[in-house]
mmCIF file of C-alpha atoms in Angstrom:
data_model
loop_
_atom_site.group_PDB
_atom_site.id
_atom_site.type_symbol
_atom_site.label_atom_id
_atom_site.label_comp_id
_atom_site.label_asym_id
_atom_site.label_seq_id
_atom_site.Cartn_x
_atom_site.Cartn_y
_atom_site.Cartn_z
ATOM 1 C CA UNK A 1 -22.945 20.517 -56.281
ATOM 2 C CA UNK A 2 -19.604 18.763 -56.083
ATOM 3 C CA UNK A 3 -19.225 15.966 -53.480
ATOM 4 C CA UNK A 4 -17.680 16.829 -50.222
ATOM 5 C CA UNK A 5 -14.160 14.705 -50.304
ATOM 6 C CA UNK A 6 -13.945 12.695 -46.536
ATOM 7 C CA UNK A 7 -10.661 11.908 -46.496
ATOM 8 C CA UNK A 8 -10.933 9.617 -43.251
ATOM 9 C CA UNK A 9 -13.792 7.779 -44.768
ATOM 10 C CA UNK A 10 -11.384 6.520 -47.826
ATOM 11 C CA UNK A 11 -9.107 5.912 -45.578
ATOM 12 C CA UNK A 12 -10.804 3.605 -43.854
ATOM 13 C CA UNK A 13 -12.393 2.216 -46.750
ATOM 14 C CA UNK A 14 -9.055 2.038 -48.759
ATOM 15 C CA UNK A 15 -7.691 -0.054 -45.788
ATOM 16 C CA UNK A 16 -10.475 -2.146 -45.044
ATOM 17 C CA UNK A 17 -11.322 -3.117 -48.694
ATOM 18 C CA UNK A 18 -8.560 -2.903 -50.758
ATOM 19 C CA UNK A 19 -10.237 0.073 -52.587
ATOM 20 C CA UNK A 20 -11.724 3.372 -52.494
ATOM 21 C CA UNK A 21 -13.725 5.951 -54.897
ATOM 22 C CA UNK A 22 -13.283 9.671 -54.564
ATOM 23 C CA UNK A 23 -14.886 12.324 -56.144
ATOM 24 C CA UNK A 24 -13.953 14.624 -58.596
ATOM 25 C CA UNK A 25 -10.662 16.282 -58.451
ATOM 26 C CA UNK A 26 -9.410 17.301 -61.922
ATOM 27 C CA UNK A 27 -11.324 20.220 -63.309
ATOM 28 C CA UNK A 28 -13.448 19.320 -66.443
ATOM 29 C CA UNK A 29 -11.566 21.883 -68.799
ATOM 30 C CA UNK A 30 -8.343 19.717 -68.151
ATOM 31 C CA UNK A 31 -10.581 16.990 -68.994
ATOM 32 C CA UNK A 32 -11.177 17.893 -71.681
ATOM 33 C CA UNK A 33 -7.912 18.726 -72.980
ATOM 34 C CA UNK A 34 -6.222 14.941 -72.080
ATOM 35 C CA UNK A 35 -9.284 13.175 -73.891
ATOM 36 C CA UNK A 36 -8.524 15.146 -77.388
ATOM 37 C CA UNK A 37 -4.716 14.134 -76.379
ATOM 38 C CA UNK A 38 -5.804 10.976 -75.352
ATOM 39 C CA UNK A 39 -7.551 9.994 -79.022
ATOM 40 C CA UNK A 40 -4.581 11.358 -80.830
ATOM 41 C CA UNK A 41 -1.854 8.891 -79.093
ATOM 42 C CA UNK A 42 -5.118 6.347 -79.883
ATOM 43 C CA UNK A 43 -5.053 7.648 -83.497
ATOM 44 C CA UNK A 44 -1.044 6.778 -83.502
ATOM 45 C CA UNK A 45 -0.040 10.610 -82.803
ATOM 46 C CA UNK A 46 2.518 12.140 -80.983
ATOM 47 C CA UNK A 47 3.646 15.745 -79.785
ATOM 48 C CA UNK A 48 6.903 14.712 -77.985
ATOM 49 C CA UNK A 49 8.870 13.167 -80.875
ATOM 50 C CA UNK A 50 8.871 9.609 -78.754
ATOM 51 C CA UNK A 51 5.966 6.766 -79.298
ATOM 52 C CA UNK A 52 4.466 4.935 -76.352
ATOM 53 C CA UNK A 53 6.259 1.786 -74.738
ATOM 54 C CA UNK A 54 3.196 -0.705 -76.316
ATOM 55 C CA UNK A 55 -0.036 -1.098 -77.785
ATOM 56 C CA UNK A 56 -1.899 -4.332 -76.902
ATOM 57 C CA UNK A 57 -5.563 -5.505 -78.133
ATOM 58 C CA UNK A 58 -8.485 -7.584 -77.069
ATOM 59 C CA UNK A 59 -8.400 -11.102 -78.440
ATOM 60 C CA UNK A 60 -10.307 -11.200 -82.153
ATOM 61 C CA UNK A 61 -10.854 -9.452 -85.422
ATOM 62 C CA UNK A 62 -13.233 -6.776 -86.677
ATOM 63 C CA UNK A 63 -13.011 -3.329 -85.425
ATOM 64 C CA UNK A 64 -11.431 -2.787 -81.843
ATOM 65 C CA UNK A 65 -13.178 -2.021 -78.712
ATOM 66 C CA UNK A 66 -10.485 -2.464 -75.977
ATOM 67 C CA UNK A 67 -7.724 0.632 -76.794
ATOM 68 C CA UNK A 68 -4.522 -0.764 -73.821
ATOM 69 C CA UNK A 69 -1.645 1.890 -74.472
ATOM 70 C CA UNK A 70 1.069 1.808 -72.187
ATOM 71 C CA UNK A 71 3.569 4.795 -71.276
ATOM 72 C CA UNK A 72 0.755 7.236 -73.282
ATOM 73 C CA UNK A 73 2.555 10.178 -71.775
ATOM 74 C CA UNK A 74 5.919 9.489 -73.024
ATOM 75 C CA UNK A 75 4.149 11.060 -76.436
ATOM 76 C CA UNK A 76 1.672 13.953 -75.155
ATOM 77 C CA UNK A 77 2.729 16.502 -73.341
ATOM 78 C CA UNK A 78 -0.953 17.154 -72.217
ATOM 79 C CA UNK A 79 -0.690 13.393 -70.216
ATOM 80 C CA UNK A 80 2.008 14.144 -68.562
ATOM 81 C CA UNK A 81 0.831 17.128 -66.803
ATOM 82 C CA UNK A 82 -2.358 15.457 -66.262
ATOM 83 C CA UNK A 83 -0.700 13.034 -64.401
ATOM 84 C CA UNK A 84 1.564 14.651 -62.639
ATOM 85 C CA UNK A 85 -2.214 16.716 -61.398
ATOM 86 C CA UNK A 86 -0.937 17.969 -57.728
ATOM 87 C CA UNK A 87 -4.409 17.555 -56.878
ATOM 88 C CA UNK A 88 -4.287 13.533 -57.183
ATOM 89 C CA UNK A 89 -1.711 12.914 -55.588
ATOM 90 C CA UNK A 90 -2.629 15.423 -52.210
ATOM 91 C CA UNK A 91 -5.528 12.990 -52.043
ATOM 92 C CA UNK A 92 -3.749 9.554 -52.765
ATOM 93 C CA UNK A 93 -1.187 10.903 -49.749
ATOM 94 C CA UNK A 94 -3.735 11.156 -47.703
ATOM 95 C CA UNK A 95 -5.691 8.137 -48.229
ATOM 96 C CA UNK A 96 -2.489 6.111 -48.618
ATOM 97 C CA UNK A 97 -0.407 7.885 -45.344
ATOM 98 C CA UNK A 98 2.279 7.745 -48.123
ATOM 99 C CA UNK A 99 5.298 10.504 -47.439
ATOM 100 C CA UNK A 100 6.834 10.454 -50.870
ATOM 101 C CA UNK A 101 5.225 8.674 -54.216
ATOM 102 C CA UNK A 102 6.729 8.187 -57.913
ATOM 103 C CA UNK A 103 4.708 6.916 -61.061
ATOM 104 C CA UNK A 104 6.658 3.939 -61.999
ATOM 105 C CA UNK A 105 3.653 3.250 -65.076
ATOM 106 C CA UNK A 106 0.664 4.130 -66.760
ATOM 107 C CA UNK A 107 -2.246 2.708 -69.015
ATOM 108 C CA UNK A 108 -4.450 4.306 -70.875
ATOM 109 C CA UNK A 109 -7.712 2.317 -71.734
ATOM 110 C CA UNK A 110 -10.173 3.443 -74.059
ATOM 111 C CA UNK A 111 -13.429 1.085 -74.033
ATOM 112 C CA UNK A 112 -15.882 1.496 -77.518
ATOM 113 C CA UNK A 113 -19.365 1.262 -76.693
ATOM 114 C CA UNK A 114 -20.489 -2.071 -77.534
ATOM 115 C CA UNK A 115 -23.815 -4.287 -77.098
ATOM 116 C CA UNK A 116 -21.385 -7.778 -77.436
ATOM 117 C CA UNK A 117 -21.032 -8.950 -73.785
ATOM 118 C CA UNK A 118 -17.838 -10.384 -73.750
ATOM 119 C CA UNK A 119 -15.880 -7.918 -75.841
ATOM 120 C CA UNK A 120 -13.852 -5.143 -74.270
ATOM 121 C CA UNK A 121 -13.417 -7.402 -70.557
ATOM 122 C CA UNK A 122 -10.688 -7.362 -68.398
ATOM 123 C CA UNK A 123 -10.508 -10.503 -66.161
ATOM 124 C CA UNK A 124 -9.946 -10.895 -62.869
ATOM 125 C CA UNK A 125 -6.665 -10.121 -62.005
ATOM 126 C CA UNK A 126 -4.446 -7.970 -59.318
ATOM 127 C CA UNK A 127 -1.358 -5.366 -60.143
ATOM 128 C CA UNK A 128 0.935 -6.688 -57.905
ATOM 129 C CA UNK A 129 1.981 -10.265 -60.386
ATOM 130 C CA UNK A 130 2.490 -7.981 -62.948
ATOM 131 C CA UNK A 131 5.149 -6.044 -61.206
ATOM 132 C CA UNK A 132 7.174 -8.794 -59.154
ATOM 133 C CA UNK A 133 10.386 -6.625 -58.898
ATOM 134 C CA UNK A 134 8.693 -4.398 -56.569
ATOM 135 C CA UNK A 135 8.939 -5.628 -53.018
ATOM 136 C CA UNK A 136 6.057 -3.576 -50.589
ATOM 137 C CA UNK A 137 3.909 -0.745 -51.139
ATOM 138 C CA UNK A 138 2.561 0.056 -54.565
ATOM 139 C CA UNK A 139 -0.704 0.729 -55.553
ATOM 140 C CA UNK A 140 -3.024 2.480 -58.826
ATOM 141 C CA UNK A 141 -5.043 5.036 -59.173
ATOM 142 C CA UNK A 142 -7.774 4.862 -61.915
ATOM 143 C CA UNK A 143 -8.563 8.104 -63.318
ATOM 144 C CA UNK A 144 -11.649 9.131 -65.177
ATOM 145 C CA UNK A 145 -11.543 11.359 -67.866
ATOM 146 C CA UNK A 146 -14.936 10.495 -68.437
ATOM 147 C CA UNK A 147 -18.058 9.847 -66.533
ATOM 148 C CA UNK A 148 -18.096 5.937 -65.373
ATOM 149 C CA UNK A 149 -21.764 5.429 -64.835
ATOM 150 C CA UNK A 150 -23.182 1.627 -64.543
ATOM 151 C CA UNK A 151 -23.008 0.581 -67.869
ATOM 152 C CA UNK A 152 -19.870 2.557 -69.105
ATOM 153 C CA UNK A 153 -17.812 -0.276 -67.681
ATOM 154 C CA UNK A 154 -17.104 0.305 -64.344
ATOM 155 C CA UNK A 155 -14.793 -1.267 -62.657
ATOM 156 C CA UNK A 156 -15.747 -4.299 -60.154
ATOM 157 C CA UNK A 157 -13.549 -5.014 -56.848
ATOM 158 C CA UNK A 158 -13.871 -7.711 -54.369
ATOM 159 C CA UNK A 159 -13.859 -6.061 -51.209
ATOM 160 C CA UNK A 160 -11.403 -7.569 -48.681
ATOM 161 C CA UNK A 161 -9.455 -9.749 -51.649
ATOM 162 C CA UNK A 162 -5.893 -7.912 -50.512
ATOM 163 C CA UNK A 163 -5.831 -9.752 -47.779
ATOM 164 C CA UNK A 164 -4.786 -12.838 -49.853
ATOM 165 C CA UNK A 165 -1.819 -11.832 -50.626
ATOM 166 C CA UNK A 166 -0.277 -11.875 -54.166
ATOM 167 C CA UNK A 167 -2.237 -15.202 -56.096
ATOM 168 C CA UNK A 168 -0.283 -15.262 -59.637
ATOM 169 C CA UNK A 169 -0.679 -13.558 -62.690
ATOM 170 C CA UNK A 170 -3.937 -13.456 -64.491
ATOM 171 C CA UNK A 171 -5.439 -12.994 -68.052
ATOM 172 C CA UNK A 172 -6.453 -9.445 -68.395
ATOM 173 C CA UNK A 173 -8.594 -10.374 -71.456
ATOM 174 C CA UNK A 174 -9.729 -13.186 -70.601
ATOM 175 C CA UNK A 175 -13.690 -12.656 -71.834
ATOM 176 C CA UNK A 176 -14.956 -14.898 -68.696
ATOM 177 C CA UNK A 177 -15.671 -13.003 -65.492
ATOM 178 C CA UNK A 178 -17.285 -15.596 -63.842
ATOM 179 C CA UNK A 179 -15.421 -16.234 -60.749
ATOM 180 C CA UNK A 180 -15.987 -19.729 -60.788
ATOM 181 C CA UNK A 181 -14.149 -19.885 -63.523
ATOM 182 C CA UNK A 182 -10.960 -17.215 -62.882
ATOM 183 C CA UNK A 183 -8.428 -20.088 -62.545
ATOM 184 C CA UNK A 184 -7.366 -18.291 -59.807
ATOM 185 C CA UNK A 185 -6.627 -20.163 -56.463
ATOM 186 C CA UNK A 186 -8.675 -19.083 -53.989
ATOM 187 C CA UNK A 187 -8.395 -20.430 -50.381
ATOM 188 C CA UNK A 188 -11.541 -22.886 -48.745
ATOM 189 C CA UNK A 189 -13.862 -20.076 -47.218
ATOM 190 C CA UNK A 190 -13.191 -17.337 -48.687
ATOM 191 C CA UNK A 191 -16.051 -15.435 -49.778
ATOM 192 C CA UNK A 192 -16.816 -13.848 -52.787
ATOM 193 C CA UNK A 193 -18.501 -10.532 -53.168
ATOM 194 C CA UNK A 194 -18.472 -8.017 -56.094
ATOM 195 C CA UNK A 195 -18.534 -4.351 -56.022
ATOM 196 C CA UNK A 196 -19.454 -1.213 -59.016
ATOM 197 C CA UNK A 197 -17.068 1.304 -58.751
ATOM 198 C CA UNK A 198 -19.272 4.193 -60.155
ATOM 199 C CA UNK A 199 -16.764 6.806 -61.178
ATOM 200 C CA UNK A 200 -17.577 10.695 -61.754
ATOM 201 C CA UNK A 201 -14.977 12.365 -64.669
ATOM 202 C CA UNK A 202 -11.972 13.669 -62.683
ATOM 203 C CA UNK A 203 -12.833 11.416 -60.191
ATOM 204 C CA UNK A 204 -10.579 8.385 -59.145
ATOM 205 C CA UNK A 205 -10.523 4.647 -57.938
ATOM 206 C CA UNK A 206 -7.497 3.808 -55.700
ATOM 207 C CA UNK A 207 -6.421 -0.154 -55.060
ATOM 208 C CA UNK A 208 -3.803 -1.673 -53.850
ATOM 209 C CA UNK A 209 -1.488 -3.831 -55.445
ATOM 210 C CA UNK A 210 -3.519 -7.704 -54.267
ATOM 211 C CA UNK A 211 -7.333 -6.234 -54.795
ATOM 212 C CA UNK A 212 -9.252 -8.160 -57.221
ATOM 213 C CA UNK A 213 -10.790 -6.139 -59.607
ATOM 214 C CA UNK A 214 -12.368 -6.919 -63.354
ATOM 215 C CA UNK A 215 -14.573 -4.457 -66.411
ATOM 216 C CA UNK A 216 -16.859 -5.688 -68.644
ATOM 217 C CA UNK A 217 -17.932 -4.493 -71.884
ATOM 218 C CA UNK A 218 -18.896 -0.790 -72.328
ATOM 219 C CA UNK A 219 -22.824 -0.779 -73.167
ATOM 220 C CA UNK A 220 -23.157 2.869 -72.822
ATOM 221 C CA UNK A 221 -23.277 5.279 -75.867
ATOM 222 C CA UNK A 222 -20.031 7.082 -75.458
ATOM 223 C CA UNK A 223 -16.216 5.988 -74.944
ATOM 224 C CA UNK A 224 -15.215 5.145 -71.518
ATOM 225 C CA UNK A 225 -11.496 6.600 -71.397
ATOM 226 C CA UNK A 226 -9.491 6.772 -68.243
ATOM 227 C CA UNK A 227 -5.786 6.432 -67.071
ATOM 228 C CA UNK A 228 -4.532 3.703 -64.615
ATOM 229 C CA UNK A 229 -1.284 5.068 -62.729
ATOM 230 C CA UNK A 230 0.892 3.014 -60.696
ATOM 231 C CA UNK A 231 2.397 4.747 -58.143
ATOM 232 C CA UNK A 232 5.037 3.524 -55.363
ATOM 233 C CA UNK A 233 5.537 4.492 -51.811
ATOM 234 C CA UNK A 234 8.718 5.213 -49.382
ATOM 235 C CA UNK A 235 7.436 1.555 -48.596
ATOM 236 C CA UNK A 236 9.073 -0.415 -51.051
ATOM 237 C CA UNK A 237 11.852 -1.115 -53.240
ATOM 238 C CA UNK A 238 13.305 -3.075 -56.187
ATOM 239 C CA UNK A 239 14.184 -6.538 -55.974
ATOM 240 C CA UNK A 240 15.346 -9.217 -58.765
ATOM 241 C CA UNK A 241 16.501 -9.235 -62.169
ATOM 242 C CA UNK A 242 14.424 -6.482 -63.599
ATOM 243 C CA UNK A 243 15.760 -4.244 -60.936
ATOM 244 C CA UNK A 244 18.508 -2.764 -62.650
ATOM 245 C CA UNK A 245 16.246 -1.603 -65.974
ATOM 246 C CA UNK A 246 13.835 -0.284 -63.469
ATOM 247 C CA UNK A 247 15.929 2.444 -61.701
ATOM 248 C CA UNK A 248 16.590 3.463 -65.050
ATOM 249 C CA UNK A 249 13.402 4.117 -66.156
ATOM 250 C CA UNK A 250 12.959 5.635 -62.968
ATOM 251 C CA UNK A 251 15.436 8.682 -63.553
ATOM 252 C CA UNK A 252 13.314 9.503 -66.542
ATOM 253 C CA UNK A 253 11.577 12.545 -64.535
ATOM 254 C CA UNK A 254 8.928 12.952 -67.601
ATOM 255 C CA UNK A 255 8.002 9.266 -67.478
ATOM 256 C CA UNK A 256 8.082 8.587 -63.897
ATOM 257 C CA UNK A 257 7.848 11.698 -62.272
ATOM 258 C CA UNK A 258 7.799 12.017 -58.215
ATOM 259 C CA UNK A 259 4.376 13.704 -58.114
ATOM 260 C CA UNK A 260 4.457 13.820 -53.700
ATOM 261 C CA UNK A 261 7.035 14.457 -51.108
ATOM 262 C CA UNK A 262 10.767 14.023 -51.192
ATOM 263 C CA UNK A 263 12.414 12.010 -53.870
ATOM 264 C CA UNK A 264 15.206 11.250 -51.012
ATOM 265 C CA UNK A 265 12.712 9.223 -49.149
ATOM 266 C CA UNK A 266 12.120 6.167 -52.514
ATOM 267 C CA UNK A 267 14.605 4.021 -51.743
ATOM 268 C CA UNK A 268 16.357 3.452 -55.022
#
C-alpha cells in the first residue's frame, strides 16, 4: 500500500526543520529506466552527443565507491525527463508555496556498497555556499531511484540548522562526520541533533539551501543511486560575478528546464 502524501504535514515539517521526506512519487517502471541511464553516463556514455559538466571522486585509490556527476542529463535523454517528472515538482510547489521553479543544477551520486566506514562520506555541509550568486530562495530535492533504507546511506539532517543562516563552504568528502570536528562555526548554544532520512525509490528529500545534512558509507548490498536537483523560486535572483554565466546556462531549456508555473515570474 503506497503512503498517503500529507501535504500540510511537509509543510510544516519542511518549514520547521529545514527538511522533509515524502513518499513515493515516480512510478517504479520510470525507475527503472533512469538507473540503466544512470550507469551508462557512470560507464562514460552518452545518448545526446554532449558529456556531463564534471566528474569528481572521493579522496584515495583502489576502486571507487563515491560516483559525483554533475549536469548527468545534459547526456541522457532518459534524465532529463525524469527530472523534469511533473509529479515532483506538484509536490515541491506545494511544500515550498513556490509559484514558479527552474532547475538551475543537478548531481547524480552513485554510492558502492562498502563495509570501509569512512569511504563514500559526504561531510557536513549546506547548498547555499556552494551557490553564492543566488540571492533568496533555492532549495534541493533528493531523489531516489533506489530504495534508501538505514544502511544504504541515508542522508542525515540537523533539524532546525537553517536557521543559522549561510556558515561557509564545507568539505563534501571530508571522511569525518563527527560534528565536533566539522570545522564549521557553530554559535554558543546551539544544539546538535541528527536525523535518518529513510527514503522509499521514487520518493524524495527536500532541504533548503542552510540545512545541515551529511551520508556515510553505503553498507547495504546494492548501489544507492539518486539525483540531487537544485531548484530556484520566484524568490530569488542572481547577484555577483557569476551572474552573467548563470542566465546563460539558464536559457538552456534542456539543462535547466522550468519544471512549475510561469517562467515570467524568475526574475532573470
Amino acid at each position: 500500500m503506497r503512503d498517503v502524501l500529507d501535504v500540510e504535514m511537509l509543510r510544516r515539517r519542511y518549514r520547521d526543520d529545514g527538511f522533509c521526506v515524502a513518499p513515493p512519487v515516480v512510478a517504479q517502471d520510470v525507475l527503472d529506466e533512469a538507473t540503466v541511464a544512470a550507469e551508462a553516463v557512470a560507464a562514460g556514455e552518452s545518448d545526446t552527443g554532449l558529456a556531463p559538466k564534471l566528474r569528481e571522486r572521493e579522496r584515495g585509490d583502489g576502486p571507487q565507491r563515491l560516483v559525483k556527476i554533475a549536469e548527468p542529463h545534459n547526456c541522457s535523454h532518459v534524465l532529463r525527463r525524469l527530472v523534469a517528472h511533473p509529479g515532483i515538482w506538484r509536490l515541491a510547489a506545494a511544500v515550498t508555496g513556490a509559484r514558479a521553479l527552474q532547475v538551475w543544477a543537478v548531481d547524480l551520486f552513485i554510492k558502492r556498497p562498502t563495509d570501509e566506514a569512512p569511504v563514500g562520506n559526504i561531510g557536513w555541509h549546506q547548498d547555499g555556499p556552494f551557490a553564492p550568486y543566488w540571492h533568496g530562495d533555492i532549495f534541493t530535492v533528493w531523489l531516489a531511484l533506489s530504495a534508501v533504507s538505514a544502511d544504504a546511506s541515508p542522508l542525515r539532517y540537523v533539524p532546525g540548522s537553517q536557521r543559522l543562516g549561510p556558515l561557509g563552504r564545507a568539505d563534501l568528502f571530508r571522511t569525518d562526520l563527527d560534528p565536533a570536528r566539522t570545522g564549521l562555526p557553530l554559535p554558543d548554544g546551539f544544539r546538535w541533533s541528527e536525523v535518518t532520512a529513510e527514503v522509499a525509490a521514487g520518493g524524495l528529500a527536500l532541504h533548503q539551501r542552510d540545512t545541515l545534512h551529511a551520508s556515510g558509507p553505503n553498507r547495504s548490498a546494492q548501489p544507492r543511486r539518486s539525483l540531487a536537483i537544485r531548484v530556484r523560486t520566484e524568490r530569488c535572483v542572481l547577484a555577483g560575478e557569476a551572474a552573467a554565466a548563470r542566465r546563460e546556462h539558464l536559457r538552456d531549456e534542456a539543462l535547466a528546464p522550468v519544471v512549475h508555473g510561469d517562467a515570467r515570474l524568475l526574475p532573470r
